[in-house]
Tab-separated table of C-alpha atoms and ligand atoms in Angstrom:
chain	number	residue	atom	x	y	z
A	1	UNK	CA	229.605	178.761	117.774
A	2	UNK	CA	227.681	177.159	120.400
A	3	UNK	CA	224.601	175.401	119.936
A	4	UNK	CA	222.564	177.783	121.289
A	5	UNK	CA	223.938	180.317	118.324
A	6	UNK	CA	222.923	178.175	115.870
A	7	UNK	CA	219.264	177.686	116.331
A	8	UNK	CA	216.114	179.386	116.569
A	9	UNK	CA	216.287	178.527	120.410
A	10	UNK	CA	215.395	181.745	122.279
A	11	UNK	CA	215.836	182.206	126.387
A	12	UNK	CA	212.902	182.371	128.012
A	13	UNK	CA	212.109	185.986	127.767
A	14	UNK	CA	212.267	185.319	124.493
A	15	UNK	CA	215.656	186.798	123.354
A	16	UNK	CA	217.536	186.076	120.464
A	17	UNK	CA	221.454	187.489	121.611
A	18	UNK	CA	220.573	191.204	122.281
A	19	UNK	CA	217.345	191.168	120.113
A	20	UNK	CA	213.344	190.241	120.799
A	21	UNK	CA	212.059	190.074	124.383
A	22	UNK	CA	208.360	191.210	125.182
A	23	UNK	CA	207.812	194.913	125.232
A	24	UNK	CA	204.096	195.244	125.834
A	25	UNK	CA	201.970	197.695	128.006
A	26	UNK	CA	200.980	196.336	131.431
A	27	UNK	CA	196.933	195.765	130.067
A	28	UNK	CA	198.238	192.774	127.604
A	29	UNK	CA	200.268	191.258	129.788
A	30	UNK	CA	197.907	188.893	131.061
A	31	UNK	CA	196.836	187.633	127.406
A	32	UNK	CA	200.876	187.528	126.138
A	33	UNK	CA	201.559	185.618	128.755
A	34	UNK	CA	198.716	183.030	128.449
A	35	UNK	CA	199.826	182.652	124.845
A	36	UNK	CA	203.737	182.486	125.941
A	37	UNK	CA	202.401	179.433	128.197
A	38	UNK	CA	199.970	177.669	126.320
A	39	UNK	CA	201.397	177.643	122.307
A	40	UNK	CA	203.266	174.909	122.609
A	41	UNK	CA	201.453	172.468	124.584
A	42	UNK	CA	198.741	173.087	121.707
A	43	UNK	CA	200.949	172.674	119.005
A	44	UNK	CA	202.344	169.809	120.572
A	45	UNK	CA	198.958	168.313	121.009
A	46	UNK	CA	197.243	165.652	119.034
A	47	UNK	CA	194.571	167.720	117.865
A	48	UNK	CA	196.346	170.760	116.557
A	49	UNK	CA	198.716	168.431	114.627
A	50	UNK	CA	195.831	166.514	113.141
A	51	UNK	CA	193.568	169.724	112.107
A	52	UNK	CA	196.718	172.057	111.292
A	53	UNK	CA	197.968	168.754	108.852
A	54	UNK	CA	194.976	167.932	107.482
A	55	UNK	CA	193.904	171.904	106.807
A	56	UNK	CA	197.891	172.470	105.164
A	57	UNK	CA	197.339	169.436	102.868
A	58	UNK	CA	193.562	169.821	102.065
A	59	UNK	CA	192.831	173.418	101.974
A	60	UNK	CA	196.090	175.181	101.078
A	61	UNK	CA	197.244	172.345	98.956
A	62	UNK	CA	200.667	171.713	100.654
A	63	UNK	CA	203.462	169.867	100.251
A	64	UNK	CA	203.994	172.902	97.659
A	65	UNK	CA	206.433	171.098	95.517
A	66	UNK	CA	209.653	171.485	94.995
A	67	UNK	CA	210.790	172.372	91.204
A	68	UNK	CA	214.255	172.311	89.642
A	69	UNK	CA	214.402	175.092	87.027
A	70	UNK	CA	216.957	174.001	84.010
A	71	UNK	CA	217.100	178.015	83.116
A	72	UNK	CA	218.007	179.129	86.295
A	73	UNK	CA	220.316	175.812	86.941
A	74	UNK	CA	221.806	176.690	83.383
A	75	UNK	CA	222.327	180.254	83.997
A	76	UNK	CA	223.978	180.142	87.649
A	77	UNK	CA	225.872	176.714	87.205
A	78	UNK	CA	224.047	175.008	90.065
A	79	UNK	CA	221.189	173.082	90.421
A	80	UNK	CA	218.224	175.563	91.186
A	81	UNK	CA	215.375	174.540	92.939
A	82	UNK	CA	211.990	176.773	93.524
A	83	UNK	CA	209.866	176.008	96.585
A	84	UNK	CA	206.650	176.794	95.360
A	85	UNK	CA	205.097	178.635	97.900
A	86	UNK	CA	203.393	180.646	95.283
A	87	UNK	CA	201.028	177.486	94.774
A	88	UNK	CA	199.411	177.706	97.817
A	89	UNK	CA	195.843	178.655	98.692
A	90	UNK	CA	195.611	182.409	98.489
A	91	UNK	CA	199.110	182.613	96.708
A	92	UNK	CA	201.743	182.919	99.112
A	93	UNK	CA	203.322	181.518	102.467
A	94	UNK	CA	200.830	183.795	104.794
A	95	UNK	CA	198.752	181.366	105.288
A	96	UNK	CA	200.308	178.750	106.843
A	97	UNK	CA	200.801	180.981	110.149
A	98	UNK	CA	197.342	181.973	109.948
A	99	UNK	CA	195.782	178.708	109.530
A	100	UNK	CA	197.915	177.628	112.729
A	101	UNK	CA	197.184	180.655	114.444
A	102	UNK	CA	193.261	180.834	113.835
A	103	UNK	CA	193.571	176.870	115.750
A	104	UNK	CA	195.539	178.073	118.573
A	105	UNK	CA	192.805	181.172	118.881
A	106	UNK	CA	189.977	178.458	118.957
A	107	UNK	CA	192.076	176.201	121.195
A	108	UNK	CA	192.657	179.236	123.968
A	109	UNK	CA	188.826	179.785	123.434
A	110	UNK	CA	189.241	182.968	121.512
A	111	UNK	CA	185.986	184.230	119.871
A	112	UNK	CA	186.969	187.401	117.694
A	113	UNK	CA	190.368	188.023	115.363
A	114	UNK	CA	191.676	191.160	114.722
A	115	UNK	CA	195.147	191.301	112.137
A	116	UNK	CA	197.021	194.450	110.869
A	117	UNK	CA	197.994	194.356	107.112
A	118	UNK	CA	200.223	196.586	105.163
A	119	UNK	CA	199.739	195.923	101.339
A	120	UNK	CA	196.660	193.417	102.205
A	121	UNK	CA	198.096	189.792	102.077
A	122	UNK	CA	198.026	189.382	105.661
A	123	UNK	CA	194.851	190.665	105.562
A	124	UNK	CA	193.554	188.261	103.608
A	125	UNK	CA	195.134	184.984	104.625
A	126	UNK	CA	193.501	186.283	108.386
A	127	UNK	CA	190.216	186.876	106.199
A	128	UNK	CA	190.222	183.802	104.324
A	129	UNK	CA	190.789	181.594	107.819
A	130	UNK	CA	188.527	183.543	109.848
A	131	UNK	CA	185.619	183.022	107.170
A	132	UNK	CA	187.127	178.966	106.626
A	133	UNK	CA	186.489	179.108	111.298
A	134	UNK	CA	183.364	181.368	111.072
A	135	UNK	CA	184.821	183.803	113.509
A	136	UNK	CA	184.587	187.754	113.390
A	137	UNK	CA	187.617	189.154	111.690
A	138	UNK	CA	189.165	193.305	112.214
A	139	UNK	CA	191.538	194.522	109.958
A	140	UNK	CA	193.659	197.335	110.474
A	141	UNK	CA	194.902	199.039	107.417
A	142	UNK	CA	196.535	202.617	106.742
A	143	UNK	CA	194.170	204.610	104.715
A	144	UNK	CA	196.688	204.913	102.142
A	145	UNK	CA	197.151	201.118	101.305
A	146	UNK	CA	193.883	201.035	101.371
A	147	UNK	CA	193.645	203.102	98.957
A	148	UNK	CA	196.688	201.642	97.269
A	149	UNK	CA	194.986	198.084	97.393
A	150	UNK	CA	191.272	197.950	96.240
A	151	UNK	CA	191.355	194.384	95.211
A	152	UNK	CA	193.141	193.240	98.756
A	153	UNK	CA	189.808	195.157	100.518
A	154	UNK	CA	187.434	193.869	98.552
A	155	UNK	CA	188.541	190.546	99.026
A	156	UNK	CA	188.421	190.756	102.494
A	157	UNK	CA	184.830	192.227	102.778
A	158	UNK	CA	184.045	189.722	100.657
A	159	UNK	CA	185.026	186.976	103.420
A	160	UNK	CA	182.945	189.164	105.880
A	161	UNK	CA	186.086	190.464	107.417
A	162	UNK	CA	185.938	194.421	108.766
A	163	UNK	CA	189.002	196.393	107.340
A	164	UNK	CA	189.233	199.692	109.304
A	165	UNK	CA	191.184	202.303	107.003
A	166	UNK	CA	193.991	203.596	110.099
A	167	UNK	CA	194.203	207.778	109.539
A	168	UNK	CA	197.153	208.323	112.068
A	169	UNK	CA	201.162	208.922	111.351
A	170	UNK	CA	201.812	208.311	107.591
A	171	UNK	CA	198.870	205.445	107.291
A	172	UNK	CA	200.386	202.525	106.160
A	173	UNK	CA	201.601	199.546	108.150
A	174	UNK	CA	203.262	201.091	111.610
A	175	UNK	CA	199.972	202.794	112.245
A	176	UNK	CA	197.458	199.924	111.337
A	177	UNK	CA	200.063	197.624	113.324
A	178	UNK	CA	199.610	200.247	116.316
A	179	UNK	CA	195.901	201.147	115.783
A	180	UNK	CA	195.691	196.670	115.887
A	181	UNK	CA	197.360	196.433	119.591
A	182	UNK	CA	195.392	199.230	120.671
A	183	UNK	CA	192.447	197.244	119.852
A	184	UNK	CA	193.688	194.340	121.020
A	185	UNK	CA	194.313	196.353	124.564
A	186	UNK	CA	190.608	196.920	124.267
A	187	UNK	CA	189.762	193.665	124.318
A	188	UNK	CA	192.200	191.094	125.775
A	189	UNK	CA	190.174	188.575	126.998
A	190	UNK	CA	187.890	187.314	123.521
A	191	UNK	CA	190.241	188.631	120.973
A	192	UNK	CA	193.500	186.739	119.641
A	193	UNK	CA	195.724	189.230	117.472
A	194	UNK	CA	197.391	187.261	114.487
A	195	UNK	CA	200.786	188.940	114.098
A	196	UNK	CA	201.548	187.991	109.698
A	197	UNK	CA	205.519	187.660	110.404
A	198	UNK	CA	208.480	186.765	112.656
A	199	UNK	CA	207.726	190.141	114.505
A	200	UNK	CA	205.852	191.499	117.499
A	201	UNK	CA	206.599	190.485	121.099
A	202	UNK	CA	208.059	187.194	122.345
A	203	UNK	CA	206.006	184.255	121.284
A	204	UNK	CA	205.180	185.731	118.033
A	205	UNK	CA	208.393	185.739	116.331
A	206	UNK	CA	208.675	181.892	117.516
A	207	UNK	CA	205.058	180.915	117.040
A	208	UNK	CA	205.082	182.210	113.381
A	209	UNK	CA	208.631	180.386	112.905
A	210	UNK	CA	207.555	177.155	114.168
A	211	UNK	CA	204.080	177.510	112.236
A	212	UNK	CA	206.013	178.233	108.861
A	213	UNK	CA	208.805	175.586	109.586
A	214	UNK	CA	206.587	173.380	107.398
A	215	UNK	CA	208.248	174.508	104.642
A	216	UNK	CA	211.700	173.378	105.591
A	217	UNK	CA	210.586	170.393	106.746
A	218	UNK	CA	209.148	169.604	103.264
A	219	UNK	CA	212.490	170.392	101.759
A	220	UNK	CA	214.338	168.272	103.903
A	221	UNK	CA	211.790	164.789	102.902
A	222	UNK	CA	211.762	166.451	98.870
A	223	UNK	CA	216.078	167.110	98.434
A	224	UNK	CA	216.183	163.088	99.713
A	225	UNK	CA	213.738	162.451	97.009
A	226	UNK	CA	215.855	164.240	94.747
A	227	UNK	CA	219.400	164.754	95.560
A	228	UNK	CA	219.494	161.517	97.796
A	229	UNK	CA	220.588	164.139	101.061
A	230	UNK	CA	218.465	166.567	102.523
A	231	UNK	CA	220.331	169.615	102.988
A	232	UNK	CA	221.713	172.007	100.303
A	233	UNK	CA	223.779	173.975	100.270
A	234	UNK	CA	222.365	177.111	100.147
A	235	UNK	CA	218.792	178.362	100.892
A	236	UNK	CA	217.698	181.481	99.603
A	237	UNK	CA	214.979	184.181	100.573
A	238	UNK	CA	213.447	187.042	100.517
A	239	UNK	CA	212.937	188.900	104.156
A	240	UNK	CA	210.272	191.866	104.858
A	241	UNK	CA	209.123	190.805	108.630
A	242	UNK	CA	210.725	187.630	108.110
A	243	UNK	CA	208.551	185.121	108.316
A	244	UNK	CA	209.007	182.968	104.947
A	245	UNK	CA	212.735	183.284	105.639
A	246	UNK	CA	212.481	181.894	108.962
A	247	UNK	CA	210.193	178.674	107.537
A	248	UNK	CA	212.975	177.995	105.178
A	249	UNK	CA	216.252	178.042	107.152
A	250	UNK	CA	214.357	176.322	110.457
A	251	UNK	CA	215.230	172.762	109.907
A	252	UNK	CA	218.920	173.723	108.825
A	253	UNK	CA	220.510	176.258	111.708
A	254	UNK	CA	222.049	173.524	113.085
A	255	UNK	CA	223.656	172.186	110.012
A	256	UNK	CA	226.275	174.652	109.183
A	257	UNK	CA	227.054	173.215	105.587
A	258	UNK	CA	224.041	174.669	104.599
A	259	UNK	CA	224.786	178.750	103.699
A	260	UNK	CA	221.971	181.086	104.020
A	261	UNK	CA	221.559	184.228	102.007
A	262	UNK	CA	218.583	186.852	102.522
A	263	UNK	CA	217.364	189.040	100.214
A	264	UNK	CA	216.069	192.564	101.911
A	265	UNK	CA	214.558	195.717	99.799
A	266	UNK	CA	217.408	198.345	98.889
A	267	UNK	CA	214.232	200.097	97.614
A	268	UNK	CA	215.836	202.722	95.389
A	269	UNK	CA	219.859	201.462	96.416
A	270	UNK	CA	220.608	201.586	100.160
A	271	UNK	CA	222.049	205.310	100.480
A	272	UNK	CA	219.245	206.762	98.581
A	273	UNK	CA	217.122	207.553	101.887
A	274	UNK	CA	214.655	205.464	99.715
A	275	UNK	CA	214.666	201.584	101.006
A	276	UNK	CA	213.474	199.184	103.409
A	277	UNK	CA	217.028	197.729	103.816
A	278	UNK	CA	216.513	197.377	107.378
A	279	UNK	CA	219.610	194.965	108.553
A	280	UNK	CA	222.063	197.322	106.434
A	281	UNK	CA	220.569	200.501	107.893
A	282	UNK	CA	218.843	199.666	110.782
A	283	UNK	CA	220.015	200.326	114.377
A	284	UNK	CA	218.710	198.511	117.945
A	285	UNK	CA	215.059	200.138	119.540
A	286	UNK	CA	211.673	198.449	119.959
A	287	UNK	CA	208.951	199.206	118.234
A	288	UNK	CA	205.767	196.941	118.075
A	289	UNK	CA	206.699	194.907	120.782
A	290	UNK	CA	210.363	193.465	120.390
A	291	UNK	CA	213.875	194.414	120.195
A	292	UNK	CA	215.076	194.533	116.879
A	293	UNK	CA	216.991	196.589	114.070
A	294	UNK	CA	214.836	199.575	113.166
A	295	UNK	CA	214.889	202.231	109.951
A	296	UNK	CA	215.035	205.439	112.474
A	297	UNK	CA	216.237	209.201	112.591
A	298	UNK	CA	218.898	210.512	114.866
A	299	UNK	CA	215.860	210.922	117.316
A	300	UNK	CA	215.055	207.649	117.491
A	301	UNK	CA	211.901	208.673	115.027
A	302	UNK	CA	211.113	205.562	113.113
A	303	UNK	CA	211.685	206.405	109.409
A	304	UNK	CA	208.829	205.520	106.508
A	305	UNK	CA	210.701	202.761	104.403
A	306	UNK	CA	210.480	202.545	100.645
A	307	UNK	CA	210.362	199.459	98.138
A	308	UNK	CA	208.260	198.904	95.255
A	309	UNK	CA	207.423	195.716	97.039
A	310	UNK	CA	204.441	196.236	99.511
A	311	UNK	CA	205.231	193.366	101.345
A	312	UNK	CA	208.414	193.868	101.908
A	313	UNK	CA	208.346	197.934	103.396
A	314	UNK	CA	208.286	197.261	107.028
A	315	UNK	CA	210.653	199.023	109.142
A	316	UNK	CA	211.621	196.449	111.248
A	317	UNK	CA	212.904	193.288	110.830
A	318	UNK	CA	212.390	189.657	112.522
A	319	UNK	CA	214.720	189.361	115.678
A	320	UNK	CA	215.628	186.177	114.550
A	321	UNK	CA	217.043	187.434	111.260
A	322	UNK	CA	218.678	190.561	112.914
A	323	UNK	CA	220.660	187.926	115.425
A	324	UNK	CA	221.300	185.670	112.428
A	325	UNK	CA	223.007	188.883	110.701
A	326	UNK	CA	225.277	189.790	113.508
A	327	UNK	CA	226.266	186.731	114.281
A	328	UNK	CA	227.047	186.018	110.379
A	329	UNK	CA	225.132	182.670	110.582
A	330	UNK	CA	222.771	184.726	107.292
A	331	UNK	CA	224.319	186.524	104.559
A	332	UNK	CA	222.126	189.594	103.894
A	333	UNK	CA	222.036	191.416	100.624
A	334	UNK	CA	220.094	194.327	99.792
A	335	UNK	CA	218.184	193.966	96.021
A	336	UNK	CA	217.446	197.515	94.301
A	337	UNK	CA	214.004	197.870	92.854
A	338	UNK	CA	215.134	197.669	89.605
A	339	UNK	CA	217.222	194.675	90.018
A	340	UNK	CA	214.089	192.959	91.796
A	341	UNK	CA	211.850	193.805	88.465
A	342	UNK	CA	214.540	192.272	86.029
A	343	UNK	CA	214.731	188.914	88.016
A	344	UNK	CA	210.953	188.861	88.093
A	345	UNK	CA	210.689	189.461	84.181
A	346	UNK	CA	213.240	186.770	83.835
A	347	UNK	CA	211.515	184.026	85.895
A	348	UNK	CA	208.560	184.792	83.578
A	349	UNK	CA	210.043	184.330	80.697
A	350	UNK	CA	212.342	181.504	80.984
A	351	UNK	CA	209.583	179.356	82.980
A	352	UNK	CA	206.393	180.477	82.633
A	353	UNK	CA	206.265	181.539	86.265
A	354	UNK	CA	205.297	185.329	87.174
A	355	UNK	CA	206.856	185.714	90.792
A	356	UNK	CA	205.835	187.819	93.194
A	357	UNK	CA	207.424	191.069	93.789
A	358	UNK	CA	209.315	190.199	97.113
A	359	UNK	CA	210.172	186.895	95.903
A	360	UNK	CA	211.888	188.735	93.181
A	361	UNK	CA	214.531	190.402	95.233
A	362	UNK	CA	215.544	186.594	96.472
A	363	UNK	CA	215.651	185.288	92.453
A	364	UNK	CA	217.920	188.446	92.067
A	365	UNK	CA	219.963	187.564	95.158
A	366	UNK	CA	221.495	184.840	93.092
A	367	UNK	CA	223.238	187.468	90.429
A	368	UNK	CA	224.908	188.455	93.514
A	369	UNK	CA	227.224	185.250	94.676
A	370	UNK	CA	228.664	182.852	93.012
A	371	UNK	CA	228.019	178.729	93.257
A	372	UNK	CA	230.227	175.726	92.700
A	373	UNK	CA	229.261	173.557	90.043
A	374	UNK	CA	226.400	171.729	90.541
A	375	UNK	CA	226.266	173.330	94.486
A	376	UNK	CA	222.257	172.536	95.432
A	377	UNK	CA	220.254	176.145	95.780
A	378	UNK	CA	216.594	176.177	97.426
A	379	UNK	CA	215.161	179.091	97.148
A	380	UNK	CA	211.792	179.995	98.255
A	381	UNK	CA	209.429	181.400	96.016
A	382	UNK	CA	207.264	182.986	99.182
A	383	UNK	CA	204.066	184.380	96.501
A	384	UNK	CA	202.832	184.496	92.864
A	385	UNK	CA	202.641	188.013	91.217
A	386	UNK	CA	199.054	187.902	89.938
A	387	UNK	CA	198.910	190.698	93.031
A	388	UNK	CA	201.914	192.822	91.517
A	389	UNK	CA	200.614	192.857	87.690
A	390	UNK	CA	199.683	196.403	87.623
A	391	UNK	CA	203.254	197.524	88.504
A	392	UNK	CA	204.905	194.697	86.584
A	393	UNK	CA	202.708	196.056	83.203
A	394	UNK	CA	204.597	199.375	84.518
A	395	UNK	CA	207.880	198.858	84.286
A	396	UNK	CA	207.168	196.059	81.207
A	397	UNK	CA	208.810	198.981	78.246
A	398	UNK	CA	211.919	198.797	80.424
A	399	UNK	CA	212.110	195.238	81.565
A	400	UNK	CA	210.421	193.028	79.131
A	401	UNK	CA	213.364	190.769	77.153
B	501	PLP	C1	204.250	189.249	102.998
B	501	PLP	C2	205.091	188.650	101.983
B	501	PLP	C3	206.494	188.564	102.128
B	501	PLP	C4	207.235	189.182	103.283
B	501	PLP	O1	206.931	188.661	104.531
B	501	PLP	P1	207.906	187.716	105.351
B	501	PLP	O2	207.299	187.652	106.694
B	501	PLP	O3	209.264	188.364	105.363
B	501	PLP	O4	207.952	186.400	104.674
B	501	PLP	C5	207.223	187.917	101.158
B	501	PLP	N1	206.624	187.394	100.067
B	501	PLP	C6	205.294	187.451	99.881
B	501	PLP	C7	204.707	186.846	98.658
B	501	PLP	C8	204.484	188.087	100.831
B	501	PLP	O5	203.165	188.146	100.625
């Protein structure tokens, strides 16, 4: 491999090997490309680093910590650790890209926020950071998750954020994701669009990488704590767009004794025309902005995907992670529903820890391979499942041990 294969580098138009790029309509290319030239002087700059620091440690609560779990070490004959993204502010990774997003808005003298969310966590991270900056906040939601997700909308009023229920195509995700650029088309000059994952067009899927590399970066100063090194040897995680995924393997592409295994929904198994295994299924087309690996028809029709996971139904999939998979840098597995619920029930009750549903199919990943002794596993544990009780108290006659 050359070096360039084994980072997150991307050419200039934003490519990683045959996937990404920027495919936007002509009105936003003026405000793409001021964000393609100015994110990483801001990051880079003093200020950011000092607010977006002192915001991750203060308000979210970071480092999240890094816990070895005997049960899980027991069970798989390594030594597990959990990287407790679940303990952050608002319960997941999501906000660590919108925290540094919602800076770089203010820094490009953005005045208004708009977000698209599918099962509402997006949603709310944008919420939560837009009511922490006091600016106006949109959110674009199918109808149906909106119906699907009363608590998510509530929570988001509640923070003086406007969710707009999206009535087109099948009303979940795709359509609030389209219904958000064609507001953003609307209004290019005040309004910054914070994209939740590793998705959209080139910088987003390196923006929201670099702005959730914190997490790897922790891991490297924690395993020297710890193990006295700071790689393991394998990191583990869940993918939907990508984006916790991409914060945990950023620090480590280069160092190719680390092995990296991905977790995607097999929804209901992968032939069962019910999943969101996009890397197994997917083929190349652009949707939302990049090139990527798509769930589509013979016509090129991009196909509703299924998981029980809300978070992790998109139809696409970070061009990052679809490079990483054809290049074979990522081992990808597809988890089954039912495979995803079992790990979750065990996590519970061997630590005390109820995960959330998309972190799940990652715990289950680890059924799937098999570890030297005492081999050091990281795996990310993207969100708590205080969101994902109702379908957890579902499935509990089946599940519960
Ligand atoms: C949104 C979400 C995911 C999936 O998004 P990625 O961008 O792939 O990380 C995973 N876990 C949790 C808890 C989420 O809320």
């Amino acid at each position: 491999m050359t070096d360039d294969m084994q980072t997150l580098s991307i050419d200039e138009r934003g490519y990683y090997g045959e996937f990404g790029g920027a495919y936007i309509p002509e009105i936003l290319h003026k405000c793409v490309t001021d964000l393609r030239e100015s994110y990483l002087r801001i990051m880079e700059s003093e200020r950011f680093r000092a607010d977006f620091d002192a915001l991750l440690r203060d308000y979210v609560g970071r480092p999240s910590p890094l816990y070895l779990s005997r049960q899980l070490s027991e069970r798989f004959g390594a030594k597990v650790y959990l990287k407790r993204e679940d303990l952050n502010h608002t319960g997941a990774h999501k906000i660590n890209n919108t925290i540094g997003q919602i800076l770089i808005a203010r820094e490009m003298g953005k005045t208004r926020i708009i977000a698209e969310t599918g099962a509402g966590q997006h949603g709310v991270a944008t919420a939560t950071v837009c009511a922490l900056m006091q600016m106006p906040c949109t959110v674009y939601m199918g109808k149906t998750d909106v119906e699907r997700q009363q608590v998510n909308v509530k929570k988001m009023q509640m923070m003086g954020a406007t969710v707009v229920p999206v009535t087109s195509g099948n009303m979940t995700l795709k359509d609030a994701t389209n219904e958000a650029i064609r507001d953003w088309c609307s209004h290019p000059v005040d309004t910054h669009y914070i994209i939740g994952s590793t998705i959209g067009p080139h910088p987003y899927p390196d923006l929201v990488a670099r702005l959730q590399s914190v997490i790897s970066r922790e891991i490297k100063v924690q395993l020297t704590e710890k193990e006295g090194r700071d790689y393991p040897d394998w990191l583990v995680a869940c993918v939907g767009g990508g984006s916790n995924a991409a914060g945990t393997i950023y620090e480590y592409l280069n160092n190719d004794k680390v092995r990296i295994l991905l977790a995607e929904a097999g929804g209901k198994g992968v032939e069962s025309g019910e999943s969101a295994a996009t890397i197994h299924l997917g083929k190349a087309g652009v949707l939302h902005g990049c090139r990527t690996l798509l769930m589509q028809n013979e016509d090129g029709q991009i196909t509703e995907p299924y998981s029980i996971s809300a978070g992790l139904d998109y139809p696409g999939i970070g061009p990052i992670h679809a490079y990483l998979a054809q290049i074979k840098r990522a081992q990808v597995l597809a988890i089954t529903d039912d495979e995803a619920l079992r790990a979750a029930y065990e996590l519970t009750r061997r630590e005390g820890i109820i995960p959330a549903l998309e972190s799940a199919h990652a715990l289950a990943a680890l059924e799937k391979v098999s570890f030297a002794p005492g081999e050091v596993v990281v795996l990310t544990l993207s969100g708590r499942g205080d969101k994902d009780l109702e379908t957890y108290f579902r499935y509990e006659d089946q599940f519960a041990l």
